[in-house]
PDB file of C-alpha atoms in Angstrom:
ATOM      1  CA  MET A   1     114.230 -37.590 -74.153  1.00  0.00           C
ATOM      2  CA  ILE A   2     114.198 -40.159 -76.960  1.00  0.00           C
ATOM      3  CA  LYS A   3     117.773 -41.183 -76.275  1.00  0.00           C
ATOM      4  CA  GLU A   4     116.974 -41.819 -72.610  1.00  0.00           C
ATOM      5  CA  ASN A   5     113.971 -43.985 -73.405  1.00  0.00           C
ATOM      6  CA  GLN A   6     115.566 -45.929 -76.261  1.00  0.00           C
ATOM      7  CA  ARG A   7     115.445 -49.249 -74.361  1.00  0.00           C
ATOM      8  CA  LEU A   8     111.723 -48.832 -73.751  1.00  0.00           C
ATOM      9  CA  PHE A   9     111.114 -47.966 -77.410  1.00  0.00           C
ATOM     10  CA  ASN A  10     113.136 -50.992 -78.514  1.00  0.00           C
ATOM     11  CA  PHE A  11     111.160 -53.254 -76.174  1.00  0.00           C
ATOM     12  CA  ILE A  12     107.878 -51.881 -77.515  1.00  0.00           C
ATOM     13  CA  ASN A  13     109.109 -52.478 -81.082  1.00  0.00           C
ATOM     14  CA  VAL A  14     109.996 -56.095 -80.292  1.00  0.00           C
ATOM     15  CA  VAL A  15     106.613 -56.730 -78.663  1.00  0.00           C
ATOM     16  CA  LEU A  16     104.717 -55.118 -81.545  1.00  0.00           C
ATOM     17  CA  ASP A  17     106.735 -57.045 -84.124  1.00  0.00           C
ATOM     18  CA  ALA A  18     106.049 -60.304 -82.301  1.00  0.00           C
ATOM     19  CA  LEU A  19     102.356 -59.444 -82.132  1.00  0.00           C
ATOM     20  CA  MET A  20     102.257 -58.675 -85.862  1.00  0.00           C
ATOM     21  CA  ILE A  21     103.967 -61.992 -86.652  1.00  0.00           C
ATOM     22  CA  VAL A  22     101.387 -63.858 -84.551  1.00  0.00           C
ATOM     23  CA  ILE A  23      98.509 -62.013 -86.230  1.00  0.00           C
ATOM     24  CA  ALA A  24      99.952 -62.696 -89.688  1.00  0.00           C
ATOM     25  CA  PHE A  25     100.400 -66.364 -88.824  1.00  0.00           C
ATOM     26  CA  LEU A  26      96.804 -66.661 -87.594  1.00  0.00           C
ATOM     27  CA  LEU A  27      95.451 -64.824 -90.639  1.00  0.00           C
ATOM     28  CA  ALA A  28      97.435 -67.148 -92.892  1.00  0.00           C
ATOM     29  CA  TYR A  29      95.911 -70.157 -91.131  1.00  0.00           C
ATOM     30  CA  TYR A  30      92.427 -68.672 -91.463  1.00  0.00           C
ATOM     31  CA  THR A  31      93.013 -67.900 -95.135  1.00  0.00           C
ATOM     32  CA  ARG A  32      94.135 -71.460 -95.781  1.00  0.00           C
ATOM     33  CA  THR A  33      91.401 -73.224 -93.854  1.00  0.00           C
ATOM     34  CA  GLN A  34      88.292 -71.047 -93.684  1.00  0.00           C
ATOM     35  CA  SER A  35      88.271 -68.792 -96.725  1.00  0.00           C
ATOM     36  CA  ASP A  36      87.462 -69.859-100.253  1.00  0.00           C
ATOM     37  CA  LEU A  37      90.527 -68.121-101.658  1.00  0.00           C
ATOM     38  CA  LEU A  38      92.648 -71.268-101.708  1.00  0.00           C
ATOM     39  CA  PRO A  39      91.674 -74.902-102.147  1.00  0.00           C
ATOM     40  CA  TYR A  40      92.090 -76.503 -98.736  1.00  0.00           C
ATOM     41  CA  GLN A  41      93.129 -80.052 -98.009  1.00  0.00           C
ATOM     42  CA  GLU A  42      93.067 -80.991 -94.339  1.00  0.00           C
ATOM     43  CA  SER A  43      96.699 -81.596 -93.524  1.00  0.00           C
ATOM     44  CA  ILE A  44      97.564 -79.779 -90.319  1.00  0.00           C
ATOM     45  CA  THR A  45      95.568 -78.979 -87.210  1.00  0.00           C
ATOM     46  CA  PHE A  46      95.443 -75.589 -85.558  1.00  0.00           C
ATOM     47  CA  TYR A  47      97.507 -76.805 -82.607  1.00  0.00           C
ATOM     48  CA  GLU A  48     100.204 -78.138 -84.899  1.00  0.00           C
ATOM     49  CA  TYR A  49     100.201 -74.777 -86.648  1.00  0.00           C
ATOM     50  CA  LEU A  50     100.694 -73.066 -83.275  1.00  0.00           C
ATOM     51  CA  ARG A  51     103.675 -75.316 -82.568  1.00  0.00           C
ATOM     52  CA  TYR A  52     105.293 -73.995 -85.733  1.00  0.00           C
ATOM     53  CA  LEU A  53     104.574 -70.468 -84.565  1.00  0.00           C
ATOM     54  CA  VAL A  54     106.404 -71.142 -81.295  1.00  0.00           C
ATOM     55  CA  ILE A  55     109.440 -72.169 -83.342  1.00  0.00           C
ATOM     56  CA  ILE A  56     109.238 -69.460 -85.997  1.00  0.00           C
ATOM     57  CA  LEU A  57     108.527 -66.459 -83.768  1.00  0.00           C
ATOM     58  CA  PRO A  58     111.892 -66.473 -81.932  1.00  0.00           C
ATOM     59  CA  ILE A  59     113.682 -67.072 -85.240  1.00  0.00           C
ATOM     60  CA  PHE A  60     112.060 -64.002 -86.791  1.00  0.00           C
ATOM     61  CA  ILE A  61     112.846 -61.815 -83.777  1.00  0.00           C
ATOM     62  CA  ALA A  62     116.439 -63.101 -83.716  1.00  0.00           C
ATOM     63  CA  CYS A  63     116.787 -62.267 -87.413  1.00  0.00           C
ATOM     64  CA  TYR A  64     115.523 -58.752 -86.713  1.00  0.00           C
ATOM     65  CA  PHE A  65     118.148 -58.356 -83.989  1.00  0.00           C
ATOM     66  CA  TRP A  66     120.819 -59.849 -86.228  1.00  0.00           C
ATOM     67  CA  THR A  67     120.033 -57.393 -89.041  1.00  0.00           C
ATOM     68  CA  LYS A  68     120.046 -54.554 -86.474  1.00  0.00           C
ATOM     69  CA  VAL A  69     116.444 -53.550 -87.044  1.00  0.00           C
ATOM     70  CA  TYR A  70     116.177 -52.481 -83.414  1.00  0.00           C
ATOM     71  CA  THR A  71     119.251 -50.249 -83.312  1.00  0.00           C
ATOM     72  CA  PRO A  72     118.610 -46.487 -83.265  1.00  0.00           C
ATOM     73  CA  GLN A  73     118.076 -45.208 -86.782  1.00  0.00           C
ATOM     74  CA  ARG A  74     118.308 -41.483 -86.174  1.00  0.00           C
ATOM     75  CA  LEU A  75     121.335 -41.031 -88.421  1.00  0.00           C
ATOM     76  CA  LYS A  76     120.579 -43.635 -91.096  1.00  0.00           C
ATOM     77  CA  SER A  77     118.520 -43.277 -94.246  1.00  0.00           C
ATOM     78  CA  ILE A  78     115.442 -45.324 -95.082  1.00  0.00           C
ATOM     79  CA  THR A  79     117.116 -46.758 -98.197  1.00  0.00           C
ATOM     80  CA  ASN A  80     119.927 -48.077 -96.015  1.00  0.00           C
ATOM     81  CA  GLU A  81     117.393 -49.918 -93.861  1.00  0.00           C
ATOM     82  CA  ILE A  82     115.500 -51.332 -96.846  1.00  0.00           C
ATOM     83  CA  PHE A  83     118.670 -52.740 -98.409  1.00  0.00           C
ATOM     84  CA  ARG A  84     119.706 -54.225 -95.076  1.00  0.00           C
ATOM     85  CA  LEU A  85     116.359 -56.036 -94.722  1.00  0.00           C
ATOM     86  CA  ALA A  86     116.274 -57.319 -98.306  1.00  0.00           C
TER      87      ALA A  86
END
C-alpha cells in the first residue's frame, strides 16, 4: 500500500515542507519587527520580505530534492539521513 502511494506521500511532504518554510519565514519577520526580543531598525518592508521568500522557497525545496530527502527511506537508517542533511 505504501509503495503504491509513494508519489502522493512525496507530494504531501513537499507541500508540508514548503508550508513550514513559509511559516518559519513569517515568524522570523514577526520576531524581528513586532517582538521585543531583538532591537529592530526599520530596514525592509513586509512585501520586500515576501519577495525574498519567493526566491528562497524554491531554493530550499530544490536542495531537499538534491539531497534526496524525498526518496523512500524504508531501508535507510536515521543517522544516514542526518549526516546527509548536515
